[in-house]
Coordinates of C-alpha atoms in Angstrom, one line a residue:
M19 CA 146.2 181.3 229.0
K20 CA 145.6 184.8 227.6
K21 CA 144.4 185.2 224.0
I22 CA 146.7 187.4 221.8
V23 CA 145.4 188.7 218.5
F24 CA 147.6 190.5 215.9
L25 CA 145.4 192.5 213.5
D26 CA 148.1 193.2 210.8
E27 CA 150.8 190.6 211.0
Y28 CA 152.0 191.4 207.5
S29 CA 153.8 194.4 209.1
I30 CA 156.5 192.2 210.5
A31 CA 157.4 190.9 207.1
G32 CA 157.5 187.2 208.1
R33 CA 160.2 187.6 210.8
S34 CA 160.1 185.0 213.6
F35 CA 157.4 186.0 216.1
E36 CA 158.0 183.1 218.5
K37 CA 158.9 185.4 221.4
V38 CA 155.3 186.6 221.3
T39 CA 153.4 183.5 220.2
S40 CA 154.9 181.5 223.1
Q41 CA 153.3 183.8 225.6
G42 CA 149.6 182.8 225.0
E43 CA 147.0 181.6 222.6
Y44 CA 148.0 183.4 219.5
I45 CA 145.9 184.3 216.4
A46 CA 147.1 186.4 213.6
Y47 CA 145.5 188.1 210.7
D48 CA 147.5 189.3 207.7
F49 CA 145.5 192.5 207.6
T50 CA 142.3 193.8 209.1
R51 CA 139.7 196.3 207.8
K52 CA 137.9 198.7 210.1
E53 CA 134.7 196.7 210.0
Q54 CA 136.5 193.5 211.1
V55 CA 138.2 194.8 214.2
V56 CA 135.4 194.1 216.8
E57 CA 134.7 190.6 215.4
R58 CA 138.4 189.6 215.4
L59 CA 139.1 191.0 218.9
K60 CA 135.9 189.8 220.6
D61 CA 137.6 187.3 222.8
A62 CA 141.1 188.8 222.9
D63 CA 142.8 189.8 226.1
I64 CA 145.7 191.4 224.2
A65 CA 145.5 193.1 220.8
I66 CA 148.5 193.9 218.6
T67 CA 148.2 196.5 215.9
N68 CA 150.7 198.3 213.7
K69 CA 148.4 200.6 211.7
V70 CA 144.9 199.2 212.1
V71 CA 142.8 201.7 214.1
I72 CA 141.3 200.6 217.4
D73 CA 138.8 203.4 218.2
G74 CA 136.7 204.1 221.3
E75 CA 133.6 202.6 219.7
A76 CA 135.4 199.3 219.1
M77 CA 136.9 199.2 222.6
R78 CA 133.4 199.6 224.2
Q79 CA 132.4 196.4 222.5
L80 CA 135.4 194.4 223.7
P81 CA 135.0 193.7 227.5
N82 CA 137.8 191.2 227.5
L83 CA 140.4 193.5 226.0
K84 CA 143.0 194.6 228.6
L85 CA 146.2 195.4 226.7
I86 CA 146.8 197.0 223.3
C87 CA 150.4 196.6 222.0
I88 CA 151.1 199.1 219.2
A89 CA 153.7 197.6 216.9
A90 CA 155.1 201.0 216.2
T91 CA 156.1 204.2 218.1
G92 CA 153.3 206.4 217.0
M93 CA 150.0 206.0 219.0
N94 CA 147.6 208.0 216.9
N95 CA 145.8 204.8 215.7
V96 CA 144.4 204.1 219.2
D97 CA 141.9 206.1 221.2
L98 CA 144.0 206.6 224.2
E99 CA 141.4 208.5 226.2
T100 CA 138.8 205.8 225.9
A101 CA 141.4 203.1 226.6
K102 CA 142.3 205.0 229.9
E103 CA 138.6 205.3 230.8
L104 CA 138.1 201.6 230.3
G105 CA 141.3 200.5 232.0
I106 CA 142.9 199.1 228.9
E107 CA 146.7 199.5 229.0
V108 CA 148.3 200.7 225.8
K109 CA 152.0 200.1 225.1
N110 CA 154.0 201.2 222.1
A111 CA 157.5 200.4 221.0
V112 CA 160.3 203.0 221.2
G113 CA 163.8 203.1 219.7
Y114 CA 163.6 200.0 217.6
S115 CA 164.1 201.7 214.3
T116 CA 166.4 204.6 215.1
I117 CA 169.4 203.3 213.1
S118 CA 167.2 202.2 210.2
V119 CA 165.4 205.5 209.8
A120 CA 168.6 207.5 210.2
E121 CA 170.4 205.5 207.6
T122 CA 167.4 205.9 205.2
T123 CA 167.6 209.7 205.8
L124 CA 171.3 209.8 204.8
A125 CA 170.7 207.5 201.9
S126 CA 167.9 209.8 200.6
A127 CA 170.1 212.8 200.8
L128 CA 172.9 211.1 199.0
A129 CA 170.6 209.6 196.4
L130 CA 169.2 213.0 195.6
A131 CA 172.5 214.8 195.7
R132 CA 174.0 212.3 193.3
N133 CA 170.9 211.8 191.1
V134 CA 171.2 208.1 191.7
V135 CA 167.8 207.1 190.2
Y136 CA 168.4 209.1 187.0
F137 CA 171.8 207.6 186.3
D138 CA 170.7 204.1 187.2
E139 CA 168.0 204.4 184.6
Y140 CA 170.4 205.9 182.2
F141 CA 172.4 202.7 182.4
H142 CA 169.6 200.2 182.5
D143 CA 167.6 201.7 179.6
K144 CA 170.7 201.3 177.4
R145 CA 171.3 205.0 176.8
Y146 CA 174.8 204.5 178.2
S147 CA 175.6 201.6 175.9
Q148 CA 174.6 203.9 172.9
A149 CA 176.5 206.9 174.1
E150 CA 179.6 208.2 172.4
R151 CA 181.1 209.8 175.5
A152 CA 182.2 208.3 178.7
F153 CA 180.5 210.9 181.0
C154 CA 176.9 212.0 181.3
Y155 CA 176.3 215.5 182.6
D156 CA 172.5 215.5 182.0
R157 CA 172.1 216.3 185.7
L158 CA 174.9 217.8 187.8
T159 CA 175.5 216.2 191.2
F160 CA 176.9 217.6 194.4
Q161 CA 178.5 216.6 197.6
I162 CA 176.7 216.8 201.0
S163 CA 180.0 217.4 202.7
G164 CA 180.2 221.1 203.8
K165 CA 176.4 221.5 203.5
R166 CA 174.1 222.9 206.1
W167 CA 171.8 220.2 207.5
A168 CA 168.7 221.3 209.4
I169 CA 166.7 218.9 211.6
I170 CA 163.2 219.3 212.8
G171 CA 162.8 217.3 215.9
L172 CA 166.0 216.3 217.8
G173 CA 164.8 213.1 219.4
N174 CA 166.5 209.8 219.2
I175 CA 166.3 209.6 215.4
G176 CA 167.1 213.3 214.9
R177 CA 170.2 212.9 217.1
E178 CA 171.4 209.9 215.1
V179 CA 170.8 211.8 211.8
A180 CA 172.8 214.7 213.3
R181 CA 175.7 212.4 214.2
L182 CA 175.7 210.8 210.7
A183 CA 175.4 214.1 208.9
S184 CA 178.2 215.5 211.0
A185 CA 180.4 212.5 210.1
F186 CA 179.8 213.4 206.5
G187 CA 181.0 216.9 207.0
C188 CA 177.8 218.8 207.4
E189 CA 177.1 221.6 209.8
V190 CA 174.0 220.7 211.8
R191 CA 171.4 222.8 213.5
Y192 CA 167.9 222.0 214.6
Y193 CA 164.4 223.3 215.5
S194 CA 162.6 222.0 218.6
T195 CA 158.9 221.3 217.9
S196 CA 158.2 221.0 221.7
G197 CA 159.8 224.4 222.5
V198 CA 161.7 222.8 225.3
K199 CA 165.2 224.3 225.8
R200 CA 167.9 221.7 226.3
E201 CA 171.7 221.6 226.3
E202 CA 172.6 220.1 223.0
Q203 CA 175.8 220.0 221.0
Y204 CA 173.9 221.4 218.0
E205 CA 172.6 225.0 217.8
A206 CA 168.8 225.5 218.0
M207 CA 167.2 228.0 215.7
E208 CA 163.7 229.3 215.0
L209 CA 162.0 227.6 212.2
K210 CA 162.0 230.3 209.6
E211 CA 165.7 231.1 210.2
L212 CA 166.5 227.4 210.0
L213 CA 164.8 227.0 206.7
E214 CA 166.5 230.0 205.2
W215 CA 169.9 228.8 206.5
C216 CA 169.8 225.1 205.4
D217 CA 170.8 223.2 202.3
I218 CA 169.2 219.9 203.5
L219 CA 166.1 219.7 205.8
S220 CA 165.1 216.4 207.4
V221 CA 162.0 215.9 209.6
H222 CA 162.0 213.6 212.6
S223 CA 159.2 214.9 214.9
P224 CA 155.9 213.2 215.9
L225 CA 152.6 214.4 214.3
N226 CA 150.7 216.4 216.8
D227 CA 148.9 219.8 217.1
R228 CA 152.3 221.6 217.1
T229 CA 153.6 219.9 213.9
R230 CA 150.6 219.3 211.7
G231 CA 151.1 221.5 208.6
L232 CA 154.3 222.8 210.1
V233 CA 156.0 223.2 206.7
G234 CA 153.7 224.7 204.1
A235 CA 153.9 227.0 201.1
E236 CA 155.1 230.0 203.2
E237 CA 157.9 228.0 204.9
L238 CA 159.0 226.4 201.6
S239 CA 159.2 229.8 199.9
V240 CA 162.0 230.9 202.2
M241 CA 164.2 228.0 201.4
K242 CA 167.1 228.0 198.9
P243 CA 166.2 226.8 195.3
S244 CA 169.0 224.3 195.8
A245 CA 167.6 222.8 199.0
I246 CA 166.6 219.2 199.6
V247 CA 163.6 218.3 201.9
I248 CA 163.3 214.9 203.5
N249 CA 160.4 213.6 205.6
V250 CA 160.7 210.2 207.2
A251 CA 158.6 211.1 210.3
R252 CA 154.8 211.4 209.6
G253 CA 152.8 212.6 206.7
G254 CA 150.9 215.8 207.5
I255 CA 153.9 217.6 208.9
I256 CA 154.7 218.8 205.4
D257 CA 151.9 220.1 203.2
E258 CA 152.0 217.7 200.2
A259 CA 150.3 220.1 197.7
A260 CA 152.6 222.9 198.7
L261 CA 155.6 220.6 198.4
A262 CA 154.5 219.4 194.9
D263 CA 154.1 223.1 193.9
A264 CA 157.6 223.9 195.3
L265 CA 159.1 221.1 193.3
N266 CA 157.3 222.1 190.1
N267 CA 158.2 225.8 190.5
G268 CA 161.8 225.2 191.4
T269 CA 161.3 226.8 194.8
I270 CA 163.4 223.8 196.1
A271 CA 165.5 221.4 194.2
A272 CA 164.3 218.0 195.4
A273 CA 162.5 216.0 198.1
A274 CA 162.4 212.5 199.6
L275 CA 159.3 211.2 201.3
D276 CA 158.7 208.0 203.1
V277 CA 155.5 209.1 204.8
F278 CA 152.2 210.6 203.6
S279 CA 149.0 212.2 204.9
V280 CA 147.0 209.1 203.8
E281 CA 148.7 205.7 203.5
P282 CA 148.5 204.2 201.0
L283 CA 148.4 207.5 199.1
R284 CA 145.6 207.2 196.6
E285 CA 145.5 210.5 194.8
S286 CA 147.9 213.4 195.4
P287 CA 149.6 216.3 193.6
L288 CA 152.8 214.4 194.4
Y289 CA 152.0 212.0 191.6
D290 CA 152.0 214.9 189.2
V291 CA 155.4 216.3 189.9
K292 CA 156.7 217.2 186.5
D293 CA 160.3 216.1 186.9
R294 CA 160.1 212.7 188.6
Y295 CA 163.7 212.8 189.5
R296 CA 163.1 215.7 191.9
L297 CA 161.0 213.4 194.1
L298 CA 162.3 210.2 195.7
A299 CA 159.4 208.3 197.4
S300 CA 159.0 205.1 199.3
P301 CA 156.0 203.4 200.9
H302 CA 156.6 204.1 204.6
N303 CA 159.5 201.5 204.9
A304 CA 162.3 203.7 206.1
W305 CA 161.9 202.0 209.5
S306 CA 161.8 198.4 208.3
A307 CA 165.3 197.0 208.0
A308 CA 165.3 193.4 209.1
E309 CA 167.2 194.3 212.3
A310 CA 164.7 197.0 213.2
I311 CA 161.7 194.5 212.7
D312 CA 163.5 192.1 215.1
N313 CA 164.0 194.9 217.6
L314 CA 160.3 195.8 217.3
I315 CA 159.3 192.2 218.0
D316 CA 161.5 192.2 221.1
C317 CA 159.7 195.4 222.3
I318 CA 156.3 193.8 221.7
A319 CA 157.3 190.6 223.5
E320 CA 158.7 192.5 226.5
N321 CA 155.5 194.7 226.8
I322 CA 153.4 191.5 226.9
R323 CA 155.8 189.7 229.3
V324 CA 155.7 192.7 231.7
W325 CA 151.9 193.0 231.5
L326 CA 151.4 189.2 232.1
A327 CA 153.7 189.3 235.1
K328 CA 151.7 192.1 236.6
N329 CA 148.4 190.4 236.0
A330 CA 149.3 186.8 236.8

């Protein structure tokens, strides 16, 4: 029976993991620090990790390790070159959170357009109960219908966002970070043109050499002062300091972030944005609807099942 070790089981939020645990001798750790990785995986045949890094140095000390299952789509927390060299198979999970992330993207746009956070606080801190007037126009809201929605990265999530945005009456165009020309129902544009054109920008591309720092001060400077920027992809694609400056200077109207260059984000200019209602932020949980976590578990279980069948 193969030994399966999950390094950060907290990432599945307590959902049933029986489809995985039934496939071998299973040991789980709620969370694992870097210095604990080798000790915890020393007898493991199969490692599961969401965000815990398994680097080449660790792999070289783990002769039993034959499969790494990444409980996510992004694979930047595993040294893929060393894994290949050592014959360790690496499998990620694809497509499990498409709906969840796309819905979060739409919810973020709507929340910023309607100033949902401000007006919720206006009610709960009793300002409404003390008001003389029925309506509060402290912050004007707007519709997303009729707006121009730009997408960076038209993969599975980008396409679902495009579909939802279109259903809300937006005109959708996109920028391909890979440079690959494809037949799409949406028009492709160069990045600067797209940023000048749009009212809402959402990012759905992987973090790689092409996308790191893709949207910085220069790119933000060409956007409309009424524009909204949303990043639910990976931190590092948008320059956080430049974004904080753009929000403080009124270069753009608002932003929603679910991902950051360092997670958790310890110190950042983003914490010093002067008007907090211009920035809607969440701790990398756009993907984590209960249904998406269950889909992720199915992906992990299937990756292990297939590997075990090949290596029976």
